[in-house]
Short mmCIF file of C-alpha atoms in Angstrom, two decimals:
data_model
loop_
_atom_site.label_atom_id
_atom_site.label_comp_id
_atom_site.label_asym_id
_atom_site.label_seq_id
_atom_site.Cartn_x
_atom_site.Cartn_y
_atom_site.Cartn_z
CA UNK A 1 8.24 -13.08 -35.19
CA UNK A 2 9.50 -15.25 -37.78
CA UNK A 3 10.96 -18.21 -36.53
CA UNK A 4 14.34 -18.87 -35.23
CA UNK A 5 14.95 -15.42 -35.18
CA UNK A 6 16.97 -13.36 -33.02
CA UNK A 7 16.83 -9.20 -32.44
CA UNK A 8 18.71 -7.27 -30.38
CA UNK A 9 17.76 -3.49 -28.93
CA UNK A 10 18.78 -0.15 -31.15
CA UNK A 11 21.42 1.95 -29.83
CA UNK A 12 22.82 1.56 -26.25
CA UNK A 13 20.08 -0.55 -25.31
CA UNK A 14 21.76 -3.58 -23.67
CA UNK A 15 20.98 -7.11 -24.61
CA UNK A 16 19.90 -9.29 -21.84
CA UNK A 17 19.54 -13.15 -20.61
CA UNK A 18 15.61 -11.69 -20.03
CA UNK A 19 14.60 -10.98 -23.39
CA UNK A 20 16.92 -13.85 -25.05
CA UNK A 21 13.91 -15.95 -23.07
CA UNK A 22 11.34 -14.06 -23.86
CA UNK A 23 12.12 -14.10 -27.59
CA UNK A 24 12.66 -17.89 -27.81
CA UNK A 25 9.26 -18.52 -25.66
CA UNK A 26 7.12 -15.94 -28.71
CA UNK A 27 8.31 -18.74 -31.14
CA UNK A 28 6.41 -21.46 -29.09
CA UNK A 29 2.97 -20.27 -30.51
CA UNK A 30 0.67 -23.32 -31.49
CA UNK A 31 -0.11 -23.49 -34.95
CA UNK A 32 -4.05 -21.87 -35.44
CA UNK A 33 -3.28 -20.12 -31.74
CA UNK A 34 -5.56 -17.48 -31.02
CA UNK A 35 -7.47 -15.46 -28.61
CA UNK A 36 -9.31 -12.16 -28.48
CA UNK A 37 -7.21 -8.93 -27.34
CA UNK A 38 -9.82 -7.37 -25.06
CA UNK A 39 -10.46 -10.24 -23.21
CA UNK A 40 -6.78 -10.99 -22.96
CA UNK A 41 -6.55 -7.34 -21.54
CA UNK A 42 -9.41 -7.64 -18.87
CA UNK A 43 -7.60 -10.63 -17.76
CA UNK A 44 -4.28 -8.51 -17.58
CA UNK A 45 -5.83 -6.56 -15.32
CA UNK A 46 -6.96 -8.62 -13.09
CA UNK A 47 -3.66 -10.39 -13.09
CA UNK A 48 -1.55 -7.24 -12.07
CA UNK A 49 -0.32 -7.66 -8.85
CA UNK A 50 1.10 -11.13 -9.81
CA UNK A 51 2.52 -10.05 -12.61
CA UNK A 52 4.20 -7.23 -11.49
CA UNK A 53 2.46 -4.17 -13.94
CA UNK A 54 0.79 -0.83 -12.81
CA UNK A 55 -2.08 0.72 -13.92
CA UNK A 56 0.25 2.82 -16.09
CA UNK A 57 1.70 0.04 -17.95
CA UNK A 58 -1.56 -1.48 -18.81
CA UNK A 59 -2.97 2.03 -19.97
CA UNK A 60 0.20 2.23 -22.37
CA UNK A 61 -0.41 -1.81 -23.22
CA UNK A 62 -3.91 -0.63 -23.95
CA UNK A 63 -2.92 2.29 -26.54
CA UNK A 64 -0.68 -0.35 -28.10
CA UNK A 65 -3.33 -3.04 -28.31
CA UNK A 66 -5.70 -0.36 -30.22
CA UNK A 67 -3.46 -0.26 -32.91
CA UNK A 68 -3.77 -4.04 -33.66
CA UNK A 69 -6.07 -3.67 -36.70
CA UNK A 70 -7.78 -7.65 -35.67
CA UNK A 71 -10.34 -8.17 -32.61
CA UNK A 72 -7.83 -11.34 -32.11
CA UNK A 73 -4.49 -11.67 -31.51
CA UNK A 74 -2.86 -14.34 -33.66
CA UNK A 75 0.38 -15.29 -35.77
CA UNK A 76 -1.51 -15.59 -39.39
CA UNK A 77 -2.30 -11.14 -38.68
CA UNK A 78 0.89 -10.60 -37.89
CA UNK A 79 1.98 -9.55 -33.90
CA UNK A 80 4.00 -6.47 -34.77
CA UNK A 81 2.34 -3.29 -33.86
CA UNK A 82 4.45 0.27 -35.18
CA UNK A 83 3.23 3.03 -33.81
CA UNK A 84 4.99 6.26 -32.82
CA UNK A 85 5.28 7.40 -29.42
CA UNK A 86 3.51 10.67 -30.37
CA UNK A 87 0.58 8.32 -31.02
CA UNK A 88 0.86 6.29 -28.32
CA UNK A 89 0.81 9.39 -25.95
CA UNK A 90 -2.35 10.70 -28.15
CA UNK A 91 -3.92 7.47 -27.43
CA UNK A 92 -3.21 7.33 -23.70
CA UNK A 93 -4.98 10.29 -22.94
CA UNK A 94 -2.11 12.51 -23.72
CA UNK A 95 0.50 10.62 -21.39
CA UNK A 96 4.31 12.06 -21.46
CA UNK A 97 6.39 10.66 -24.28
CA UNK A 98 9.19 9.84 -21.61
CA UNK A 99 6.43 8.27 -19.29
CA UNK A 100 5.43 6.10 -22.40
CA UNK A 101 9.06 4.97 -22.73
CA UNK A 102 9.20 4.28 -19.19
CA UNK A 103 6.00 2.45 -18.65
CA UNK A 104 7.14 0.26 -22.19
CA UNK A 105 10.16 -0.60 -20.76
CA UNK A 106 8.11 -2.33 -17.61
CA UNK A 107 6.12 -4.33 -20.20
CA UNK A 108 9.18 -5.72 -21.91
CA UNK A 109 10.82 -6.13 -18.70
CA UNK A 110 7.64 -8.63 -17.34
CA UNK A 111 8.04 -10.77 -20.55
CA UNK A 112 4.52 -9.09 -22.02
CA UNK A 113 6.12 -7.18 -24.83
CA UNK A 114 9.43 -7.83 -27.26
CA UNK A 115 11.15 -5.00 -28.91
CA UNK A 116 11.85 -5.85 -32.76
CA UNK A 117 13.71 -2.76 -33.65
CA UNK A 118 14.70 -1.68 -36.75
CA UNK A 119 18.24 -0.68 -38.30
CA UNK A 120 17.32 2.92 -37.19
CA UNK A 121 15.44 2.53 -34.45
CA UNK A 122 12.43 3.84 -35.99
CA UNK A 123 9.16 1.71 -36.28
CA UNK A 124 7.63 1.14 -39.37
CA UNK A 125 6.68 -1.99 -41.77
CA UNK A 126 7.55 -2.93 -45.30
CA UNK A 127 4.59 -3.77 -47.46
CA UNK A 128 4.33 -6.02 -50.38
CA UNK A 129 3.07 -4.68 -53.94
CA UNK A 130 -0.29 -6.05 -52.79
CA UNK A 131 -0.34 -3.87 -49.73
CA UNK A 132 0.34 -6.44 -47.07
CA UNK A 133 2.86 -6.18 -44.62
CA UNK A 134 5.85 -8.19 -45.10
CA UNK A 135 8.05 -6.87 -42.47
CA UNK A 136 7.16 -4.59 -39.20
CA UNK A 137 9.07 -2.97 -36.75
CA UNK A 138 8.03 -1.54 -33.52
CA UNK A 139 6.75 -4.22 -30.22
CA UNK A 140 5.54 -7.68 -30.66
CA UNK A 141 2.44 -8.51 -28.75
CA UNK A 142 3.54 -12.90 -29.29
CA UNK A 143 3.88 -12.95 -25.48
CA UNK A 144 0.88 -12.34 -25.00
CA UNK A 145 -0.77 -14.91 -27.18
CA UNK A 146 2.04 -17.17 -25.85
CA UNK A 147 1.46 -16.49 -22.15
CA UNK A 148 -2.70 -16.29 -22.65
CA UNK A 149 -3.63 -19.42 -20.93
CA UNK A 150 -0.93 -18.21 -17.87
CA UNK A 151 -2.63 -14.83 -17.41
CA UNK A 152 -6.00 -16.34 -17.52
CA UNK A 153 -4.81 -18.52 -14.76
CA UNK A 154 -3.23 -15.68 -12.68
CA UNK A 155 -6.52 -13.86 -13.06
CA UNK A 156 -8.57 -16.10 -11.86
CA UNK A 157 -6.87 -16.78 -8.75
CA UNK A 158 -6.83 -12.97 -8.21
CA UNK A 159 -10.45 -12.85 -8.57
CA UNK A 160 -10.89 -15.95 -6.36
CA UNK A 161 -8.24 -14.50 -3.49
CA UNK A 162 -10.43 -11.58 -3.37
CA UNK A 163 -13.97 -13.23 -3.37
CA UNK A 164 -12.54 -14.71 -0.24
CA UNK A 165 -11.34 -11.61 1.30
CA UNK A 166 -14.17 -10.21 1.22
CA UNK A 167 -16.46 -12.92 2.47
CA UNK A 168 -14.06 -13.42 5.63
CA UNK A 169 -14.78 -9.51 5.89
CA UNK A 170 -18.36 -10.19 6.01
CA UNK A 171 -18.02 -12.74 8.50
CA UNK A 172 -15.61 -10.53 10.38
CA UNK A 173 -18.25 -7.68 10.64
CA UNK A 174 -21.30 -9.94 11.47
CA UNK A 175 -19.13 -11.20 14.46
CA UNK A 176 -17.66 -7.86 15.46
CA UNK A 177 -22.02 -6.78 15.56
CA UNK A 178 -23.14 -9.65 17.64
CA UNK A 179 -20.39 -9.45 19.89
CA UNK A 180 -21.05 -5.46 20.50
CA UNK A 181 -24.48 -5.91 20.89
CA UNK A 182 -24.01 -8.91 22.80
CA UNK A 183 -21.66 -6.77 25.58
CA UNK A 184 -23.97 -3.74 25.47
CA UNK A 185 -27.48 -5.80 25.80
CA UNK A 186 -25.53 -7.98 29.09
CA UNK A 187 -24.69 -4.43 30.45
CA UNK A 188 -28.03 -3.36 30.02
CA UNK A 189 -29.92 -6.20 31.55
CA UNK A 190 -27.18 -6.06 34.32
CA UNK A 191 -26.12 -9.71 33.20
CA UNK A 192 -23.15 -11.49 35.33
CA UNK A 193 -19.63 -11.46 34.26
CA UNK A 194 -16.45 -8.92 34.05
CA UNK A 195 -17.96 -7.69 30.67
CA UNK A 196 -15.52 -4.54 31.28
CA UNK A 197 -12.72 -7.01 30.59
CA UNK A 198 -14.17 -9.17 27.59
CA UNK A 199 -15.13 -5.61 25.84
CA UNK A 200 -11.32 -4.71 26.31
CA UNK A 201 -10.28 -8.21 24.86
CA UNK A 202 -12.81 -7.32 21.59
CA UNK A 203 -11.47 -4.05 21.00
CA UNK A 204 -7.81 -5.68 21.31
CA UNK A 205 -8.40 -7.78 18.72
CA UNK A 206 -10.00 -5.56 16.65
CA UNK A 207 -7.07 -3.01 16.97
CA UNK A 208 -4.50 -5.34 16.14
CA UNK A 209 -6.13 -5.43 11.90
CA UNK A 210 -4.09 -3.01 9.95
CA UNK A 211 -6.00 -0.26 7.45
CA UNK A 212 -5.76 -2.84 4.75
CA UNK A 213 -5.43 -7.07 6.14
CA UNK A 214 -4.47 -9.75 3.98
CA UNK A 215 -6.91 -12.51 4.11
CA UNK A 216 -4.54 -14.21 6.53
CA UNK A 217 -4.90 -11.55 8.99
CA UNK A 218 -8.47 -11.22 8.88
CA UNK A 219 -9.10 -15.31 9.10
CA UNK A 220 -6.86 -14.86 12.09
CA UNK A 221 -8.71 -12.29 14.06
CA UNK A 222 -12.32 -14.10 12.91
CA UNK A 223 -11.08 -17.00 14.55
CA UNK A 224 -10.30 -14.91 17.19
CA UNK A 225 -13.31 -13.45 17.95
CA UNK A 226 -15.57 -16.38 16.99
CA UNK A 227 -14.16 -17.57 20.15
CA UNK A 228 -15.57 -14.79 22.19
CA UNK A 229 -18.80 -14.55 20.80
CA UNK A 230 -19.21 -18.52 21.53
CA UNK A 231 -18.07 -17.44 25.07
CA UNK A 232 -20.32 -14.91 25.75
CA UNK A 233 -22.92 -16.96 24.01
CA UNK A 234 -22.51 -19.62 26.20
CA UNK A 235 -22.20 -17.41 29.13
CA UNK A 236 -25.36 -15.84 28.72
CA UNK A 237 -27.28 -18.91 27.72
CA UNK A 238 -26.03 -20.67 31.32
CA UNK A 239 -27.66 -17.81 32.46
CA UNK A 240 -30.84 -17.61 30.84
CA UNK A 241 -31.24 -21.50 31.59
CA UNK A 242 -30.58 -20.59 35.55
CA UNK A 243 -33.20 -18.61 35.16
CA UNK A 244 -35.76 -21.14 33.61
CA UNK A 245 -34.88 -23.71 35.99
CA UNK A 246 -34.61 -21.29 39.13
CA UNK A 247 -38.74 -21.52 38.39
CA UNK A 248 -38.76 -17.58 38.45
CA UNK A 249 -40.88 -17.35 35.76
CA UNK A 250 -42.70 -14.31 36.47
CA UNK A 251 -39.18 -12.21 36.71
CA UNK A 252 -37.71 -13.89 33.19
CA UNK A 253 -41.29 -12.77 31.23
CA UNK A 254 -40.80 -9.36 32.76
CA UNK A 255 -36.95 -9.53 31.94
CA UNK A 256 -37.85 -9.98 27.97
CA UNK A 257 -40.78 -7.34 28.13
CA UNK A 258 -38.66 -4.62 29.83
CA UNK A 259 -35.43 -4.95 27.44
CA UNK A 260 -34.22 -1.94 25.59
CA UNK A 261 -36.06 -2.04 22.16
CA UNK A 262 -34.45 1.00 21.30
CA UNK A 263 -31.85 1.01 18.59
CA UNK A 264 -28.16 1.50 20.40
CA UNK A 265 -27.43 4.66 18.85
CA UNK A 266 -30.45 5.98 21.65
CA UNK A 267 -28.50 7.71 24.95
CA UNK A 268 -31.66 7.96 27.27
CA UNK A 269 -33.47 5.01 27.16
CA UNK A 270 -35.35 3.38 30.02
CA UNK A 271 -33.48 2.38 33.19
CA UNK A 272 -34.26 -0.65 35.32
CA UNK A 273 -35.12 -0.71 38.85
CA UNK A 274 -33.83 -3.51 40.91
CA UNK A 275 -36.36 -6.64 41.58
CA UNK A 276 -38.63 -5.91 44.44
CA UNK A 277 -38.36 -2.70 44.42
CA UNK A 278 -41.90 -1.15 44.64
CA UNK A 279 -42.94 2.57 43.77
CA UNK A 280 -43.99 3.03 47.06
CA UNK A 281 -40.55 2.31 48.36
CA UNK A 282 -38.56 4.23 45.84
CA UNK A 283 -40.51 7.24 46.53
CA UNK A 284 -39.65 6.48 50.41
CA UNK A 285 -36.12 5.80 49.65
CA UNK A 286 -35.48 8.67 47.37
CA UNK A 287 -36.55 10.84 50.82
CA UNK A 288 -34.01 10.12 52.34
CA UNK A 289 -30.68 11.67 51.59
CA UNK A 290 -28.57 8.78 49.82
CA UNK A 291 -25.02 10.67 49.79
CA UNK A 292 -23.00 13.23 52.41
CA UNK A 293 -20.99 16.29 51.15
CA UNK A 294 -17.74 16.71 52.44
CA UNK A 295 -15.73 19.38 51.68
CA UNK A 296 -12.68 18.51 49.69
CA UNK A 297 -9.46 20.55 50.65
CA UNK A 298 -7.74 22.32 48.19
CA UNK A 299 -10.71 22.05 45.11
CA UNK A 300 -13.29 24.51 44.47
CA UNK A 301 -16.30 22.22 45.37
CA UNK A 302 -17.95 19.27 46.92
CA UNK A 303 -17.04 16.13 46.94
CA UNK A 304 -20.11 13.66 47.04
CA UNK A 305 -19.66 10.08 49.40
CA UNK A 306 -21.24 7.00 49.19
CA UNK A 307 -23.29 6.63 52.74
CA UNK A 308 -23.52 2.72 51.86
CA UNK A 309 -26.67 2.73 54.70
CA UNK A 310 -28.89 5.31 52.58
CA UNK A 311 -28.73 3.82 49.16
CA UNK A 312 -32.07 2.66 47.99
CA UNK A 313 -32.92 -0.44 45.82
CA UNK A 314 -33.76 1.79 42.70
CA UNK A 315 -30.64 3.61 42.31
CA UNK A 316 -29.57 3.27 38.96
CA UNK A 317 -26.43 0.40 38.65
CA UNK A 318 -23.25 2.00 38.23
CA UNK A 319 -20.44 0.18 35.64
CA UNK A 320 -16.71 -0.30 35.88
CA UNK A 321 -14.41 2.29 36.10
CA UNK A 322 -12.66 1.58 33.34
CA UNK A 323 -15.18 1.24 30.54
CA UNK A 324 -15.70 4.84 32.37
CA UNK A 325 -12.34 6.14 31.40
CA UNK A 326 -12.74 4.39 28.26
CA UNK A 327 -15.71 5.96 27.34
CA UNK A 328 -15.28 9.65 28.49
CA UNK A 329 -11.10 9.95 28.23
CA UNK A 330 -10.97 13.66 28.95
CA UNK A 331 -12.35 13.36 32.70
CA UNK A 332 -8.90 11.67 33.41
CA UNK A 333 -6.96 15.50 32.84
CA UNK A 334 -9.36 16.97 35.97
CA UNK A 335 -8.15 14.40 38.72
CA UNK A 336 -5.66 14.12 41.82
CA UNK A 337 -2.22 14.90 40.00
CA UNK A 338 -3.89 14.98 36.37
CA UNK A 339 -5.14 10.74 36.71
CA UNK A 340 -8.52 9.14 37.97
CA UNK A 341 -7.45 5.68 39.19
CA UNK A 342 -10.38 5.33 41.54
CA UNK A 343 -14.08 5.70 42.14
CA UNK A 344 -12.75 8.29 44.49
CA UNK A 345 -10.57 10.59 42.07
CA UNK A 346 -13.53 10.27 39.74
CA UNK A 347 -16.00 11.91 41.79
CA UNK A 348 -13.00 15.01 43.04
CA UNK A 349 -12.94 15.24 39.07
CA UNK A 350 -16.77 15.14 38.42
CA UNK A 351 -16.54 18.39 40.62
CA UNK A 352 -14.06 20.27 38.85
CA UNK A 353 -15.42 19.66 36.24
CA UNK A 354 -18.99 20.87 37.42
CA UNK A 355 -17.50 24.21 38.13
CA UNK A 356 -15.90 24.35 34.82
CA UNK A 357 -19.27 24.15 32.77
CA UNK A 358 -21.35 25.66 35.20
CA UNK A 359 -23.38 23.37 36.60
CA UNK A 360 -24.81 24.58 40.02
CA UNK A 361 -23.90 22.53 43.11
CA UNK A 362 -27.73 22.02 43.56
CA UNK A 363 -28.20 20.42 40.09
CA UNK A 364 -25.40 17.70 41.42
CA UNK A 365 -26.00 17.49 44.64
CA UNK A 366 -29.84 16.56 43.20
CA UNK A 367 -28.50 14.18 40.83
CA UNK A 368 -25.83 12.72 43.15
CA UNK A 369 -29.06 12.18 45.54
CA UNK A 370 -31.40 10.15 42.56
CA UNK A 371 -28.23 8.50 40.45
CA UNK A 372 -25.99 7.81 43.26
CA UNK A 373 -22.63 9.37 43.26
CA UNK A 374 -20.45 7.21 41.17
CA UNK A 375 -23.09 7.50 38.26
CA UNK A 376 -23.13 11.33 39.15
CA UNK A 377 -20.11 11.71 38.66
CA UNK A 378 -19.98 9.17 35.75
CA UNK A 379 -23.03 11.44 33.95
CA UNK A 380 -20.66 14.37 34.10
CA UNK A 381 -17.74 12.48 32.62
CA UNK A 382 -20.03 12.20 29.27
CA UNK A 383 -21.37 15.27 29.35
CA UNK A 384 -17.61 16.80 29.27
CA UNK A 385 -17.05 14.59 26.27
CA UNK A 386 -20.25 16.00 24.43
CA UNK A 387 -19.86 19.32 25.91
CA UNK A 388 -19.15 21.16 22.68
CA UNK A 389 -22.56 19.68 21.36
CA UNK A 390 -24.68 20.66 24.70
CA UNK A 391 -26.01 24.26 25.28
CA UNK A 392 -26.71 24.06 29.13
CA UNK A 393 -24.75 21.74 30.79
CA UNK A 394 -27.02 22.29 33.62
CA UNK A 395 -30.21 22.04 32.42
CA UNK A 396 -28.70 18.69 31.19
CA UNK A 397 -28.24 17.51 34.00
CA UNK A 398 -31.18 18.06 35.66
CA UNK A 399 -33.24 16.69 32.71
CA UNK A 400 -31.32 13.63 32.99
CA UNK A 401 -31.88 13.50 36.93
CA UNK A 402 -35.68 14.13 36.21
CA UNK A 403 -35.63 11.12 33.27
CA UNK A 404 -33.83 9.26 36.19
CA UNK A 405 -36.12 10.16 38.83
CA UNK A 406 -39.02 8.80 36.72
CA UNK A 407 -37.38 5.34 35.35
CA UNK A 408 -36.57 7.06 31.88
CA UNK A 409 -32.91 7.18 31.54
CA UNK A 410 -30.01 4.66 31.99
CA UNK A 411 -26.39 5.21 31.60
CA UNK A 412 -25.44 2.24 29.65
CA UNK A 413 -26.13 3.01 26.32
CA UNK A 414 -24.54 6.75 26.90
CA UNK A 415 -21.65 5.05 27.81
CA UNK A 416 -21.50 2.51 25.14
CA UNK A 417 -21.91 5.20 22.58
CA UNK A 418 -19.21 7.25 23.81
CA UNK A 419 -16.53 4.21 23.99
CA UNK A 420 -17.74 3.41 20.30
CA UNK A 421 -17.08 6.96 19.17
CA UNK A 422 -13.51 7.41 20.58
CA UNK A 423 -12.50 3.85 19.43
CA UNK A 424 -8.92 4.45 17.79
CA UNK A 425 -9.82 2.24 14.77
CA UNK A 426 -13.29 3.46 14.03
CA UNK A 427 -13.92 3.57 10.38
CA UNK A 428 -11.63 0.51 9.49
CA UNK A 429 -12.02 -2.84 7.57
CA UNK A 430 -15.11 -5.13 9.27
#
């Protein structure tokens, strides 16, 4: 633009306070000012969000910027570009004419173009004898040159915001891993605490992210859960070092040979019996019945009960009801009164259920008699989620009660899968 100059829009085109500014901040360009326009334009995209653009604008900005006959933008070429919108729209991949308009007047609007429009609106230059351009009308691309060191700057903390976003996300999914495998390896080994309850807590805070977190919300639920995982760290270290100093350390080498080296994806792998429990007594135990059948008024079925006096030391461990429901949700439909709020309603469910798929009352009375009723009736619960994947529910069963039978199967890892699976934010950011 040439200096101290002043132009106002063509037609009704208003004139504004806006492009008054933007006009007297294009004459501010340093003498020998220059920079290249592809460069410029990578850093314009970076810089969107801050400066307010779509991806529209910048594809019209980009069609404009191609008909800049110099690889750099500067005063001594001239910062007038003319070209029609018919060749605007055949440079940006055949965009609308009135699109074109629209997405120009965004540009103009965010102080990245000027409008130097001629007495009849059309855009065109005026060339010397010599061929050079003396005079141009059509959009002035000074802002940009002006603004060059600003957009830079707005890029570069784009890039940087993001760089951290995604390294909290990295920490955010390395925590959310140790502290899954953390719960599901304590569950296993049958380690002390209410790990029904800190599992809850972890999936809370999980929950509570949104599709798409700011950085602020994702440092916030790290924080979060880098506080669990140093709890249940600590937790299970206080518990490894009872152990050690307990001077049981027969039991802890056996504890570290026997853990699951299966990956946690595996549903059957082996169970463990409790300590002191010898073959020879399982086998014994196993003969005698561990559960009585009561007939349960008003369902089609029966209704196995915990005889506390005939369960035997390698029953498999059962695990709290409500990492049950969590895990297998659509047992809850077959209770008393459509609910399961107890052990009890559980088990009256476990038999509708039974019927329902067509599992004999001998295959789970059998497996009531080697799992133990809760974990019965907790073994049906998953195989009602995974029904539509299972053939014979059945002769599911009763493979499972043989695995059991034999040390071969354990219901943690079933479970775990199943609670994973019907998370409500599977699939999000971590």
């Amino acid at each position: 633009m040439e200096s101290g100059s002043v132009t106002t829009p063509f037609g009704r085109r208003p004139m504004t306070l806006g492009m008054l500014a933007s006009q007297a901040s294009a004459r501010k360009i340093e003498p020998g000012q220059s920079i290249e326009k592809w460069k410029l334009y990578r850093a314009l995209c970076e810089a969107k969000p801050l400066l307010g653009i779509t991806d529209r604008a910048l594809a019209v900005l980009n069609a404009l910027l191609s008909f800049y006959p110099k690889g750099e933008l500067s005063e001594e070429n001239g910062l007038v570009v003319f070209p029609s919108n018919a060749q605007l729209s055949l440079r940006a991949h055949g965009m609308a004419e009135q699109t074109i308009r629209r997405h120009l007047a965004i540009l103009i609007e965010a102080g990245l173009l000027i409008r130097k429009d001629s007495p009849n609106g059309k855009r065109y230059a005026r060339k010397e004898q010599g061929g050079e351009i003396r005079e141009a009308f059509g959009f002035s691309l000074a802002p940009l040159l002006v603004r060059a060191e600003e957009i830079e700057r707005l890029a570069a903390e784009v890039v940087a915001e993001r760089l951290h976003l995604q390294r909290l996300r990295e920490r955010l999914t390395l925590c959310r891993r140790d502290i899954a495998k953390l719960i599901e390896m304590a569950l296993e080994e049958g380690a002390a605490g209410d790990w029904s309850d800190i599992h809850l807590l972890f999936r809370a805070i999980v929950e509570r992210l949104p599709r798409s977190p700011s950085a602020e919300q994702v440092a916030a639920a790290l924080d979060e859960l880098e506080l669990l995982r140093e709890e249940i760290v600590n937790q299970l270290e206080m518990q490894v070092k009872t152990q050690i100093q307990s001077g049981n350390a027969q039991h802890y080498e056996r504890h570290i040979q026997n853990s699951n080296p299966q990956p946690i994806t595996e549903l059957e792998p082996s169970f463990e019996t409790k300590q002191g429990a010898t073959a020879d007594d399982q086998s014994a135990g196993r003969a005698e019945p561990i559960a009585r059948i009561r007939k349960d008024e008003g369902r089609d079925g029966y209704v196995p009960v915990v005889n506390p006096a005939s369960v035997v030391s390698g029953t498999l461990k059962s695990f709290p009801l409500g990492l049950v429901l969590q895990a297998c949700p659509e047992i809850a439909a077959y209770g008393p009164q459509g609910s399961v709020d107890t052990w009890r309603d559980l088990m009256v469910a476990a038999v509708v259920v039974r019927s329902m798929l067509g599992v004999s009352p001998s295959a789970y009375e059998q497996a009531c008699e080697i799992m133990g009723p809760e974990n019965a009736a907790t073994v049906m619960a998953c195989v009602l989620e995974r029904a539509g994947h299972i053939n014979s529910a059945g002769g599911y069963l009763r493979d499972l009660t043989r695995r059991a039978e034999r040390g071969e199967f354990a219901i943690g890892p079933m479970l775990m899968a199943l609670a994973r699976s019907n998370s409500p934010v599977r699939g999000k950011t971590g």
